[in-house]
Every structure is written in structure tokens, then in C-alpha cells.
Coordinates of C-alpha atoms in Angstrom, one line a residue:
X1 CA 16.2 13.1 225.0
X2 CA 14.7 13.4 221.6
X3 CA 15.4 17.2 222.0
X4 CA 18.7 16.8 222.5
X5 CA 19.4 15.0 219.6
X6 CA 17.4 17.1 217.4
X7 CA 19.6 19.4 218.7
X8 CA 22.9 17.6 218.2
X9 CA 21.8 16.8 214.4
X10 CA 24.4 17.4 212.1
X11 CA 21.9 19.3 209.1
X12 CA 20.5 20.9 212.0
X13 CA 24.0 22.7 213.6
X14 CA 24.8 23.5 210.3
X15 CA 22.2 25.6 209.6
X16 CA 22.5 27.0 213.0
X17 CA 26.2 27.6 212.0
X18 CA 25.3 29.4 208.5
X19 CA 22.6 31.5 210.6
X20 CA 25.1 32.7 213.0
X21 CA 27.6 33.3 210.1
X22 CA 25.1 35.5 208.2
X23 CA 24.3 37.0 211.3
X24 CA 28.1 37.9 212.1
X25 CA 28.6 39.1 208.8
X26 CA 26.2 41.7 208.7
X27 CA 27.1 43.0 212.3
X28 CA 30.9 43.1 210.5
X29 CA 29.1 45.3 207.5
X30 CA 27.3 47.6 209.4
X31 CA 30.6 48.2 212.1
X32 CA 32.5 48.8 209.0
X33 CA 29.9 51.0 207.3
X34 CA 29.8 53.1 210.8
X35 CA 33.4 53.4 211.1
X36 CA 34.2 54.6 207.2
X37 CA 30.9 57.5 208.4
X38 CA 33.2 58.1 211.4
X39 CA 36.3 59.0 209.3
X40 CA 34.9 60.1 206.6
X41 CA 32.2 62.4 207.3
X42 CA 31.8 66.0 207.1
X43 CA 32.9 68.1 210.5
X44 CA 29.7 70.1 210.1
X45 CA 31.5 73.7 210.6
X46 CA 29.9 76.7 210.1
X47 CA 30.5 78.5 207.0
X48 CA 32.7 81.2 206.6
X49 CA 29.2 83.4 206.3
X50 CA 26.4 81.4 207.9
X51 CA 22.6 82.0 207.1
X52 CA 20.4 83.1 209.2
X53 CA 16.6 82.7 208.9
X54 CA 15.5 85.6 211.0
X55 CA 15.2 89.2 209.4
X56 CA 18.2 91.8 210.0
X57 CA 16.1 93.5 211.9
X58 CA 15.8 91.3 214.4
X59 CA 18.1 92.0 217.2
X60 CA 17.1 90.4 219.9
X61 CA 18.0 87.0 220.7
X62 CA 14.4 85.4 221.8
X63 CA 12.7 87.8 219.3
X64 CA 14.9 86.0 216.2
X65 CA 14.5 82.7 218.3
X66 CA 10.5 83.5 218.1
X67 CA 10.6 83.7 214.7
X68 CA 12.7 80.9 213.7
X69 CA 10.5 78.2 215.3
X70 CA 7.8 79.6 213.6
X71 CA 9.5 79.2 210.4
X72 CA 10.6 75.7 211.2
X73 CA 7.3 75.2 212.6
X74 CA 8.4 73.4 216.1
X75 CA 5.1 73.9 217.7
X76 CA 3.0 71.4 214.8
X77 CA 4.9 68.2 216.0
X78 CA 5.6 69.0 219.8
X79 CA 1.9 70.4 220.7
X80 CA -0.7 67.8 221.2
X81 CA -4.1 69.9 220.1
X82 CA -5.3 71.3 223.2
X83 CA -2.3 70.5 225.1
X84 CA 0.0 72.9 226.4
X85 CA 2.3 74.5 224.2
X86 CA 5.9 71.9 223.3
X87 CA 4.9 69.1 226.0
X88 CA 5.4 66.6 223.1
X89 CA 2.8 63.7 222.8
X90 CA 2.3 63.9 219.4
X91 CA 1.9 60.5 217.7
X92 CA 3.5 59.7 214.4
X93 CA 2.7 56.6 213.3
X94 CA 5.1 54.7 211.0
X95 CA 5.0 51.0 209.5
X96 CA 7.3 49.5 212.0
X97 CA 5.4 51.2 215.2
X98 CA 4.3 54.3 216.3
X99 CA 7.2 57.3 217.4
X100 CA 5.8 59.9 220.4
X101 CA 7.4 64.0 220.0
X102 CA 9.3 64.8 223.5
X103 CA 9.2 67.5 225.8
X104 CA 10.8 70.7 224.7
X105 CA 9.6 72.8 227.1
X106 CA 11.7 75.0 229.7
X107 CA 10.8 71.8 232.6
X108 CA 14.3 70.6 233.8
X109 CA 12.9 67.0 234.5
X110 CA 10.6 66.6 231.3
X111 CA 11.8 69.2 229.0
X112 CA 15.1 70.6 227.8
X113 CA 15.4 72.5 230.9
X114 CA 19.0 71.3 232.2
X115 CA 20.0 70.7 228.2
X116 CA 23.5 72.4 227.7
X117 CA 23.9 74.8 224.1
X118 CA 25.8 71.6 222.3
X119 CA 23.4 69.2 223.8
X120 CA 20.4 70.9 222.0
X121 CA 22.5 71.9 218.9
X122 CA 23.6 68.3 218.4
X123 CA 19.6 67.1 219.2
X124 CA 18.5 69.9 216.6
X125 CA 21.0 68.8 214.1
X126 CA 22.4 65.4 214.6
X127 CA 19.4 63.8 215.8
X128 CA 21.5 63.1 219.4
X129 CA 19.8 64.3 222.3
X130 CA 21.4 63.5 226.0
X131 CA 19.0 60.3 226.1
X132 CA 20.2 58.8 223.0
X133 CA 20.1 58.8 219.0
X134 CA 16.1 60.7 217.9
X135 CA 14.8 58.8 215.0
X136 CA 14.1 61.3 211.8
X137 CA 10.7 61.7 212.4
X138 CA 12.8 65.0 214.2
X139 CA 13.4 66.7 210.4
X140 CA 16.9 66.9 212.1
X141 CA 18.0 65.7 208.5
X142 CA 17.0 69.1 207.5
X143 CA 17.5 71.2 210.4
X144 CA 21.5 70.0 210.3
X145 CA 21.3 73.0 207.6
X146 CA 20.8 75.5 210.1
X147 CA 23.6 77.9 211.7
X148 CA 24.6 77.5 215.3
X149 CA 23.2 81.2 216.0
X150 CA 19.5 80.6 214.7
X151 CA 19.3 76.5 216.7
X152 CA 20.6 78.5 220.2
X153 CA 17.9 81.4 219.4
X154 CA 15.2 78.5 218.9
X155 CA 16.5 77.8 222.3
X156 CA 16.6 81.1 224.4
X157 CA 13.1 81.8 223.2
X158 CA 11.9 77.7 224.0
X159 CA 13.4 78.4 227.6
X160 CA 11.5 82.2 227.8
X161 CA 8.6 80.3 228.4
X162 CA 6.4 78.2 230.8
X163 CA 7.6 75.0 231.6
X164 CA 5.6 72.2 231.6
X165 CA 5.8 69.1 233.5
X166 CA 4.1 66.5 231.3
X167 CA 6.2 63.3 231.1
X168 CA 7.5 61.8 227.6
X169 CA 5.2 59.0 226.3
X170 CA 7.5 55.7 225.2
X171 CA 7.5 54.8 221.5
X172 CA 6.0 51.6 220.5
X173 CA 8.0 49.8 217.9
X174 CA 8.4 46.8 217.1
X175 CA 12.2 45.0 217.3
X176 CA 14.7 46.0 216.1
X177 CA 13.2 49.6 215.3
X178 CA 13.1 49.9 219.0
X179 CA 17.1 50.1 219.2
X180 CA 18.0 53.8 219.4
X181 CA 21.6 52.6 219.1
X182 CA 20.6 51.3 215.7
X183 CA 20.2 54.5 214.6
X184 CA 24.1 55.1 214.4
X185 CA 24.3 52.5 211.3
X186 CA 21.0 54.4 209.8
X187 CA 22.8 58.0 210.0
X188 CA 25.7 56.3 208.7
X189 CA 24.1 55.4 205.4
X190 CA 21.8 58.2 204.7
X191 CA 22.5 61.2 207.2
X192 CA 24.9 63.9 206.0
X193 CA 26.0 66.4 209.0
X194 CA 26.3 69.6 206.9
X195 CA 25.3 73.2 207.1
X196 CA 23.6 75.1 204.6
X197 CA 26.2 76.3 201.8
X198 CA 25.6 79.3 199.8
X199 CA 25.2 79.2 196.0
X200 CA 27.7 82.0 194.7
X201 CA 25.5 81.9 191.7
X202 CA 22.1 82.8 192.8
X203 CA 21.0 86.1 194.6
X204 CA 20.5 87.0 198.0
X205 CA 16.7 86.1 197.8
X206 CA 17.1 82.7 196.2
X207 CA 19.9 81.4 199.0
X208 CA 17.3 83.2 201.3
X209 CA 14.3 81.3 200.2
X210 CA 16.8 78.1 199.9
X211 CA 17.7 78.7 203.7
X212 CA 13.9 79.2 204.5
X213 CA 12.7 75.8 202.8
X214 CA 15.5 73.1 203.7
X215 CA 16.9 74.1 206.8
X216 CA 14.0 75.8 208.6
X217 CA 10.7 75.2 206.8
X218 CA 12.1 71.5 205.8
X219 CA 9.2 71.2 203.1
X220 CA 11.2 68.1 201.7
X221 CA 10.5 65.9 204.8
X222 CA 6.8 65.7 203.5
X223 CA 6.3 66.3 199.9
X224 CA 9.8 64.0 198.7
X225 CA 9.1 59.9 198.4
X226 CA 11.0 57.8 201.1
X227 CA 13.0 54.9 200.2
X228 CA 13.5 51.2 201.0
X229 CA 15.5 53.1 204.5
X230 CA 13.1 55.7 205.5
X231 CA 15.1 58.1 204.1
X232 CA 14.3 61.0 201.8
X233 CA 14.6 60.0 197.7
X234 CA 17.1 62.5 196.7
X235 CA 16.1 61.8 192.7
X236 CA 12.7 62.6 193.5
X237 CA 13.1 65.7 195.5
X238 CA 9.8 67.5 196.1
X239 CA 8.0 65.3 193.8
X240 CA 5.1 64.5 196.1
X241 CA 4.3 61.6 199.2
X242 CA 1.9 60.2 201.1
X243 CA 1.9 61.1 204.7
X244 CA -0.5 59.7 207.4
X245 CA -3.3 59.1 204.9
X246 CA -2.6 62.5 203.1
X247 CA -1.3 63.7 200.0
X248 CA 1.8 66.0 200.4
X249 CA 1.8 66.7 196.6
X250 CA 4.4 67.2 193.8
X251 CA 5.9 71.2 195.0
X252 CA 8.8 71.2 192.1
X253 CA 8.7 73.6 189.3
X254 CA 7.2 71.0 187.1
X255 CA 4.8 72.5 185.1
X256 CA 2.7 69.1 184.5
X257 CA 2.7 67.7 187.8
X258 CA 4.0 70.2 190.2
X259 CA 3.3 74.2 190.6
X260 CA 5.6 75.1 187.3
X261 CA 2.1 76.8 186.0
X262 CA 1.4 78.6 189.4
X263 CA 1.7 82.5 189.1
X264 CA 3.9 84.1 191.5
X265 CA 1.3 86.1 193.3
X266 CA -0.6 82.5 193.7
X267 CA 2.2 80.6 195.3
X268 CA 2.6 83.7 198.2
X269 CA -1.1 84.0 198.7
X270 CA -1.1 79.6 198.9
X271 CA 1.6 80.1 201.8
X272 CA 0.4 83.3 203.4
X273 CA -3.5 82.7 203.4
X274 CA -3.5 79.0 203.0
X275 CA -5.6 79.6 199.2
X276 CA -4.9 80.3 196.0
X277 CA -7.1 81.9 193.4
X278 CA -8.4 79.0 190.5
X279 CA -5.8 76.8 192.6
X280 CA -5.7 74.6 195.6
X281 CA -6.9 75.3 199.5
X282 CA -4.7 74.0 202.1
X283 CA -6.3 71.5 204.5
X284 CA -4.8 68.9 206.8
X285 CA -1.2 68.7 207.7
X286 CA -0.5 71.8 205.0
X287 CA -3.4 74.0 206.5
X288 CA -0.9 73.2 210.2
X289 CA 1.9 74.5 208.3
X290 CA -0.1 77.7 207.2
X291 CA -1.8 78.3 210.3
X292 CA 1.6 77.6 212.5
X293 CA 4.5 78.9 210.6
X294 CA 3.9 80.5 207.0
X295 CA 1.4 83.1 207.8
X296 CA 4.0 84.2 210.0
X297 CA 7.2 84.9 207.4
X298 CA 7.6 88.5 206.5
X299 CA 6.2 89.5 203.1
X300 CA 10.1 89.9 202.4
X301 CA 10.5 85.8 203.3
X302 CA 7.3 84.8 201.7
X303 CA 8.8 86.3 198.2
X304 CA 12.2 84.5 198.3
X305 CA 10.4 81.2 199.7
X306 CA 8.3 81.6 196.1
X307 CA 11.3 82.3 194.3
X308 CA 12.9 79.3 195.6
X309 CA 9.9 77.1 194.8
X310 CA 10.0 78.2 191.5
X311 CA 13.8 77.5 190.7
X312 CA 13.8 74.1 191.9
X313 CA 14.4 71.2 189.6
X314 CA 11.6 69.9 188.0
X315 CA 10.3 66.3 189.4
X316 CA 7.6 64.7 187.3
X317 CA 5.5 62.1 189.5
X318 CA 3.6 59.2 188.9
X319 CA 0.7 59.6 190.8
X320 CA -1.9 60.2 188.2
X321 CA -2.2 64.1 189.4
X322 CA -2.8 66.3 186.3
X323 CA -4.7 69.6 187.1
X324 CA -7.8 70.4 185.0
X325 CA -8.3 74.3 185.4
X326 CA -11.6 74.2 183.1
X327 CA -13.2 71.0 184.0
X328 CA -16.2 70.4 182.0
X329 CA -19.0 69.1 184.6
X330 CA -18.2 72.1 186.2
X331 CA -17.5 74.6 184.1
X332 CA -21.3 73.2 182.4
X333 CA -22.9 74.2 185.8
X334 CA -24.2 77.3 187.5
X335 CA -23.8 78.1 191.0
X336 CA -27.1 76.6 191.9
X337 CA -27.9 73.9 189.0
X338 CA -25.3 71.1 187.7
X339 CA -25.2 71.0 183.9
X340 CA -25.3 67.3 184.0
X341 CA -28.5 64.6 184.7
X342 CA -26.1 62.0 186.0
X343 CA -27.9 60.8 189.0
X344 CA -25.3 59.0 191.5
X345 CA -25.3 58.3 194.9
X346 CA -22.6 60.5 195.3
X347 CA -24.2 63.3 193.6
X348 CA -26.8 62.9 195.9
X349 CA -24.9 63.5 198.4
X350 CA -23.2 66.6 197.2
X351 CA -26.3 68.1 196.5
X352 CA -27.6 67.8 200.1
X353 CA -24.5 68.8 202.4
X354 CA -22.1 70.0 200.2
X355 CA -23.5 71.9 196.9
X356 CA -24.5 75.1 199.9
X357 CA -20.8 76.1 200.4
X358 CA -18.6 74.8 197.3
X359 CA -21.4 75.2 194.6
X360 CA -22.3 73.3 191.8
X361 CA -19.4 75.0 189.4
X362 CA -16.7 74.9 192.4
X363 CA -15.9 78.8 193.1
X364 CA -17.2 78.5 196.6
X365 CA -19.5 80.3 198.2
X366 CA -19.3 81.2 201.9
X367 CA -15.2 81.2 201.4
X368 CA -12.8 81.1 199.0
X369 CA -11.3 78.5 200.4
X370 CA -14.4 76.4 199.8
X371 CA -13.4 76.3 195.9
X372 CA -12.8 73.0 194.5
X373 CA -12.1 73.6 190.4
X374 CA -8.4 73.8 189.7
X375 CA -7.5 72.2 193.4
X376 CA -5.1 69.2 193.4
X377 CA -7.3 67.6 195.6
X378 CA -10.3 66.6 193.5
X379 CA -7.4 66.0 190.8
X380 CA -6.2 63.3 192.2
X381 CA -7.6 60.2 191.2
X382 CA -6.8 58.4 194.2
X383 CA -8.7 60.8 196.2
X384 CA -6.3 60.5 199.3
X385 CA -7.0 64.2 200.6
X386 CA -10.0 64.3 199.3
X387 CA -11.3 61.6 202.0
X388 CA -9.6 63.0 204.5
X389 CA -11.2 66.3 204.1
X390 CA -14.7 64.4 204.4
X391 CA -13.6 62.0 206.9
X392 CA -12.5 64.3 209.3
X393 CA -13.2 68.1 207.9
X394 CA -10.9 70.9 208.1
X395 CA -10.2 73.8 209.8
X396 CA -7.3 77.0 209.9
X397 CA -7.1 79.9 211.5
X398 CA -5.1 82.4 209.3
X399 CA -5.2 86.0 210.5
X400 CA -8.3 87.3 211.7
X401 CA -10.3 84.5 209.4
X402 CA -11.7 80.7 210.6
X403 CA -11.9 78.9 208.2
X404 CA -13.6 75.4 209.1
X405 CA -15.2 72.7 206.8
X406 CA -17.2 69.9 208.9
X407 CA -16.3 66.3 209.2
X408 CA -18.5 63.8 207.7
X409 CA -17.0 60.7 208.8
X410 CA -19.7 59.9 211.6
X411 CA -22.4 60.6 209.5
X412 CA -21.4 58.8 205.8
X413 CA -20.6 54.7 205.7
X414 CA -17.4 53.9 204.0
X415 CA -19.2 53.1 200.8
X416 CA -21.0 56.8 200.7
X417 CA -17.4 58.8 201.5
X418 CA -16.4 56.6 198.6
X419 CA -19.1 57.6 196.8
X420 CA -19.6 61.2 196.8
X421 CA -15.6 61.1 196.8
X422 CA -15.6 60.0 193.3
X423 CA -18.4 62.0 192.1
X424 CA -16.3 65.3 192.8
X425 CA -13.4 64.0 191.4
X426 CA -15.4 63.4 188.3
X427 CA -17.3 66.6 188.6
X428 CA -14.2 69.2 189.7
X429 CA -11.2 67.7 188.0
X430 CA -13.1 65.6 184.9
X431 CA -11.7 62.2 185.9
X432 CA -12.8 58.7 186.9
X433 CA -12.3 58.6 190.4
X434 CA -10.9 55.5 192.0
X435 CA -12.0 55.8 195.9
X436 CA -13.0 52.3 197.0
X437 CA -15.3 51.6 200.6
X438 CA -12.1 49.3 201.3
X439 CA -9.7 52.5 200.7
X440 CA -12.0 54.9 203.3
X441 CA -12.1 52.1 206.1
X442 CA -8.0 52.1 205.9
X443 CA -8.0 55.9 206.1
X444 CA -10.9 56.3 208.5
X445 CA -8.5 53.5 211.0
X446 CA -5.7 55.4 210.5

């Protein structure tokens, strides 16, 4: 009885009646934001004279379609490691839950085996697959740049191979993320259903390499902040994010905080070989890229991707990141000796597993790779790669060459990865570093 009057209480109904009010206003909002996307939108035709991101050359359909999901790099989020080849299971996980890549192989129960050509163009670039709306964690935000052509090559060569039968795992998030239909009102506020548009004013190799980054190679996805919505920061394009515990860093032509100050010749040996000389080594989710998709671009592509790089606005970030090419721990060292007495727990540790292969003055000894002076890595105060790279080692395979850095994360406590973190930071990029034990035991969960 007392329940029901509770119930009946006037204070009580009228908060339940603002509630519901609220609640019916927003619905109204977000039906009217979705309808003014519905009428106002772009139609998404092709160009007059589309791009394509395969070389002239390229004639045949599953060849170009080969090469194209190499360049957009298909295999790194669809390919568990040592799981058959686009059978999806990849986790990805976000703050609101974790999202799971599908299927994409030729199986017609699992994959996109009984997919029509418009039911995999409108996946690839509207993020609306037969089985609902995908969430973005498919770059369909960039791949809606593509041409019709290269998505249905992407497809003839997908279906050219083995199918596999391996069912799609279920994302787990957490209401209301869980709603795919929710994702209507989501690609009505930040999703713009356009193909890539030449720029009259640039040459052939600049609207090449433009092609090559946004539509296919999507770089934006990881190295541009996210907003409040998830959805790229289009003032901060290419200025550098966090992803999964990594640093995705600053890729505009700023010469501060971005690679304005890399050499030509640098930036195509970084994407080809995964290292540049007196510059950075890829590891983690970039070494992927290398090792998946940019060692594969012809020599042709890899110049007008650099070109491209290097004409885009400058960003400046705030992340602290400001390369020291000459840093003076190192640069005070020898190969064998360091020039300083400073005796840490960290530099203890260096000198016992790592001093062998990255030396005491950083140009690496049993690889190039291994070099640390000049690297964004060690710059960054924050050391977010950096603890990766020691928490769980790294490893490409570029070419004919393994490259392969051990993990230290079962052998070092969260205070010593914090510790020998911030002595290198100190020692290869002259800064204080700022790695706390509390910092590693995030990353380390992660």
C-alpha cells in the first residue's frame, strides 16, 4: 500500500513526468537530426573521373583487388594472429565495451559469401552491412572515399580465396552502445557519404598519395584525436592519438611536433622498411601497417604517399613530444660505456638486457631498427610506446628481414618497466620521464 502511494505522490509523478518529457524531447531531436541527414546529404556519386588506388598496370580485376586490400590494409583488423586469413575475431576494445571484426571471407554462412556488389559497397562505405548499421571501428568513414571499381576489386579478390567457416563473435557493449540502430543518429551527425574529389590544383602524384592515405590507407583513423562522439577531430587532423595503449603520433607537416623536419628519402624508407635513419622504428600497431600493407605500395605509390604527408596542413599537438636528434646522455656515450655515473634502477636495467642491442649512444647494434636517439618513442614523456615495446616486445617482418625485440613484461614488475622506462627517456631523448608503476599496470591490463 505504501508503494502505491509513493507512487501516486504528486512531487513524485512530476518528476516522472519531466523525465519522460526530457526523454521525448531528445527522441524528437535526434528523428529530426536523422531526417534533415536524410534530405540533405550528399548522394555519394562517383566522380566524373574516379581514383583508383591500383597501378595502370594492373589489369586484372583480383590482381588490382589484391593490391588494394593491401593498401587499405583489410587483413590487420579481420585476421586474429594465427588465425586464418579474414575470419574476423579481432577485438577492439573501446570505453563503452569491446567491438569483435566479422567474417570477410568467401563462407556463404559466416562470411560475405552470398553478399550482393551493393551490399558490400554500402558495408565498405556506409558502414551498412545486410545485418545491420557496423560501428566505425570499420574506417568505413574513410573507405566511403573510395571508387565503386576499387571496393568490388577488394571483393573479387576476397571471394578468390578460401572460405572459412569460423562464426562471428558478439560485441559486448554496454546499453545503449549495443543498439546498432543507434548508429543512424551517429552517421547523421558526424558521417559524410562522399567519394574522394580531386584537387584541380595539385598534381597527379599529390591527388594520388591523397587517394592512397584517406580512402585506402585511412592513416587519419589512428593518428587524428576523437571527440566527445567518437568521431574523428577534423581541427586536429593527423595531429597524433592514443590507441589501445599506444601512441599513434602527430603525422602532419609540422615541423615541431609532427614529421615537417623528416627528409623525403626518410619518410619512404619509415613506410617501406618500417625505419628511418636518426629517426623513429615502427613497432606495435604501425609495425602491422608496415608489415601488412606499406611494404607492399609500388616505389611509384610510396613517393606520392610521401608527397602527400608532406603537404598536409600543419597540426601542432599537445602531448609534450619534441624530438631531440643530439641528446646529450647519449650523444656523451660510446657504444659500450655511458658518459654518465648516474646509477638508477633503470639504468641497471638497461645495462643488463638492453645496452647488447640498442647501445649505450642508441645507433643499434644487431639492427637498425634497434636505434633509439631521434625516435619519437623515447621522446615522449609519457612513455606510452615506450612501455608497450617492453611490456610486450615487438616484432615485423619486412621483406626478407625479422625483425623481433623481446617482451619484458613477465620478467620486470610494474615499478621496474617504469623504471628503466624513464631512464631511456632521460637518456635517448634528454627529458624527465613521467612513467608511473600505476601507468604500466593500466597498460599491462589492457
Amino acid at each position: 500500500m505504501s508503494l502505491q502511494k509513493n507512487w501516486m505522490r504528486p512531487d513524485m509523478m512530476n518528476q516522472r513526468i519531466k523525465r519522460t518529457g526530457i526523454g521525448v524531447i531528445i527522441i524528437v531531436i535526434l528523428l529530426a537530426m536523422y531526417a534533415a541527414y536524410i534530405a540533405f546529404r550528399p548522394t555519394g556519386n562517383e566522380p566524373l573521373a574516379p581514383v583508383s588506388g591500383a597501378p595502370e598496370d594492373m589489369t586484372s580485376q583480383v590482381t588490382r583487388g589484391e593490391y588494394l586490400a593491401k593498401a587499405a590494409d583489410c587483413v590487420a583488423c579481420h585476421t586474429v594472429k594465427g588465425g586464418e586469413p579474414f575470419a574476423g575475431g579481432m577485438a577492439f576494445k573501446m570505453p563503452f565495451g569491446t567491438i569483435f571484426a566479422t567474417n570477410i571471407s568467401s563462407d556463404k554462412d559466416h562470411g560475405i559469401g552470398n553478399w550482393s556488389d551493393d551490399e558490400f559497397v554500402a558495408a565498405v562505405r556506409q558502414g551498412i552491412s545486410p545485418h545491420g548499421n557496423l560501428y566505425p571501428a570499420m574506417p568505413y568513414t574513410s573507405y566511403t572515399a573510395m571508387s565503386r571499381d576499387d571496393v568490388l576489386a577488394i571483393k573479387a579478390w576476397l571471394m578468390s580465396l578460401p572460405p572459412s567457416a569460423q562464426p562471428n563473435r558478439q560485441n559486448d557493449l554496454m546499453f545503449p552502445f549495443n543498439q546498432r540502430w543507434a548508429m543512424k543518429f551517429w552517421n547523421a551527425v558526424f558521417f559524410q557519404d562522399q567519394r574522394f574529389v580531386r584537387d584541380n590544383a595539385a598534381n597527379e602524384d599529390l591527388n594520388r598519395g591523397a587517394y592512397l592515405a584517406t580512402a585506402l590507407g585511412h592513416c587519419g583513423e589512428c593518428h587524428t584525436p576523437r571527440n566527445l562522439g567518437f568521431a574523428m577531430d577534423k581541427g586536429k587532423e593527423l595531429a597524433g592519438a592514443e590507441i589501445q595503449g599506444w601512441l599513434a603520433p602527430n603525422i602532419s607537416s609540422n615541423p615541431e611536433t609532427g614529421i615537417g623536419s623528416w627528409s623525403s628519402e626518410q619518410l619512404s624508407q619509415y613506410l617501406s622498411q618500417g625505419h628511418a635513419p636518426g629517426r623513429s622504428s615502427a613497432a606495435g600497431p604501425m609495425a602491422e601497417v608496415i608489415e601488412n600493407s606499406l611494404q607492399y605500395l609500388t616505389p611509384e605509390d610510396n613517393r606520392a604517399l610521401v608527397k602527400y604527408l608532406q603537404s598536409t596542413p600543419s597540426t601542432e599537438s599537445n602531448d609534450g613530444i619534441h624530438i631531440n636528434l643530439k641528446p646529450s646522455p647519449a650523444m656523451n656515450s660510446s657504444a659500450l660505456l655511458p658518459g654518465d655515473q648516474v646509477n638508477s634502477a633503470g639504468r641497471q636495467l638497461f645495462a643488463g638486457d638492453c645496452s647488447g642491442c640498442h647501445q649505450w649512444n642508441g645507433p643499434g647494434k644487431v639492427s637498425e631498427h634497434a636505434s633509439l636517439a631521434g625516435s619519437t618513442t623515447v621522446n615522449d614523456p609519457k612513455g606510452r610506446s615506450l612501455v608497450q615495446v617492453i611490456l610486450k616486445g615487438a616484432h615485423m617482418e619486412v621483406g626478407d628481414k625479422q625483425i623481433y625485440m623481446p617482451d619484458f613484461g613477465n620478467k620486470y614488475s610494474d615499478e621496474e618497466v617504469a623504471s628503466v622506462a624513464n631512464f631511456v627517456i632521460g637518456h635517448f631523448g634528454d627529458k624527465k620521464g613521467e612513467v608511473t608503476a600505476e601507468q604500466v599496470k593500466k597498460q599491462r591490463d589492457n
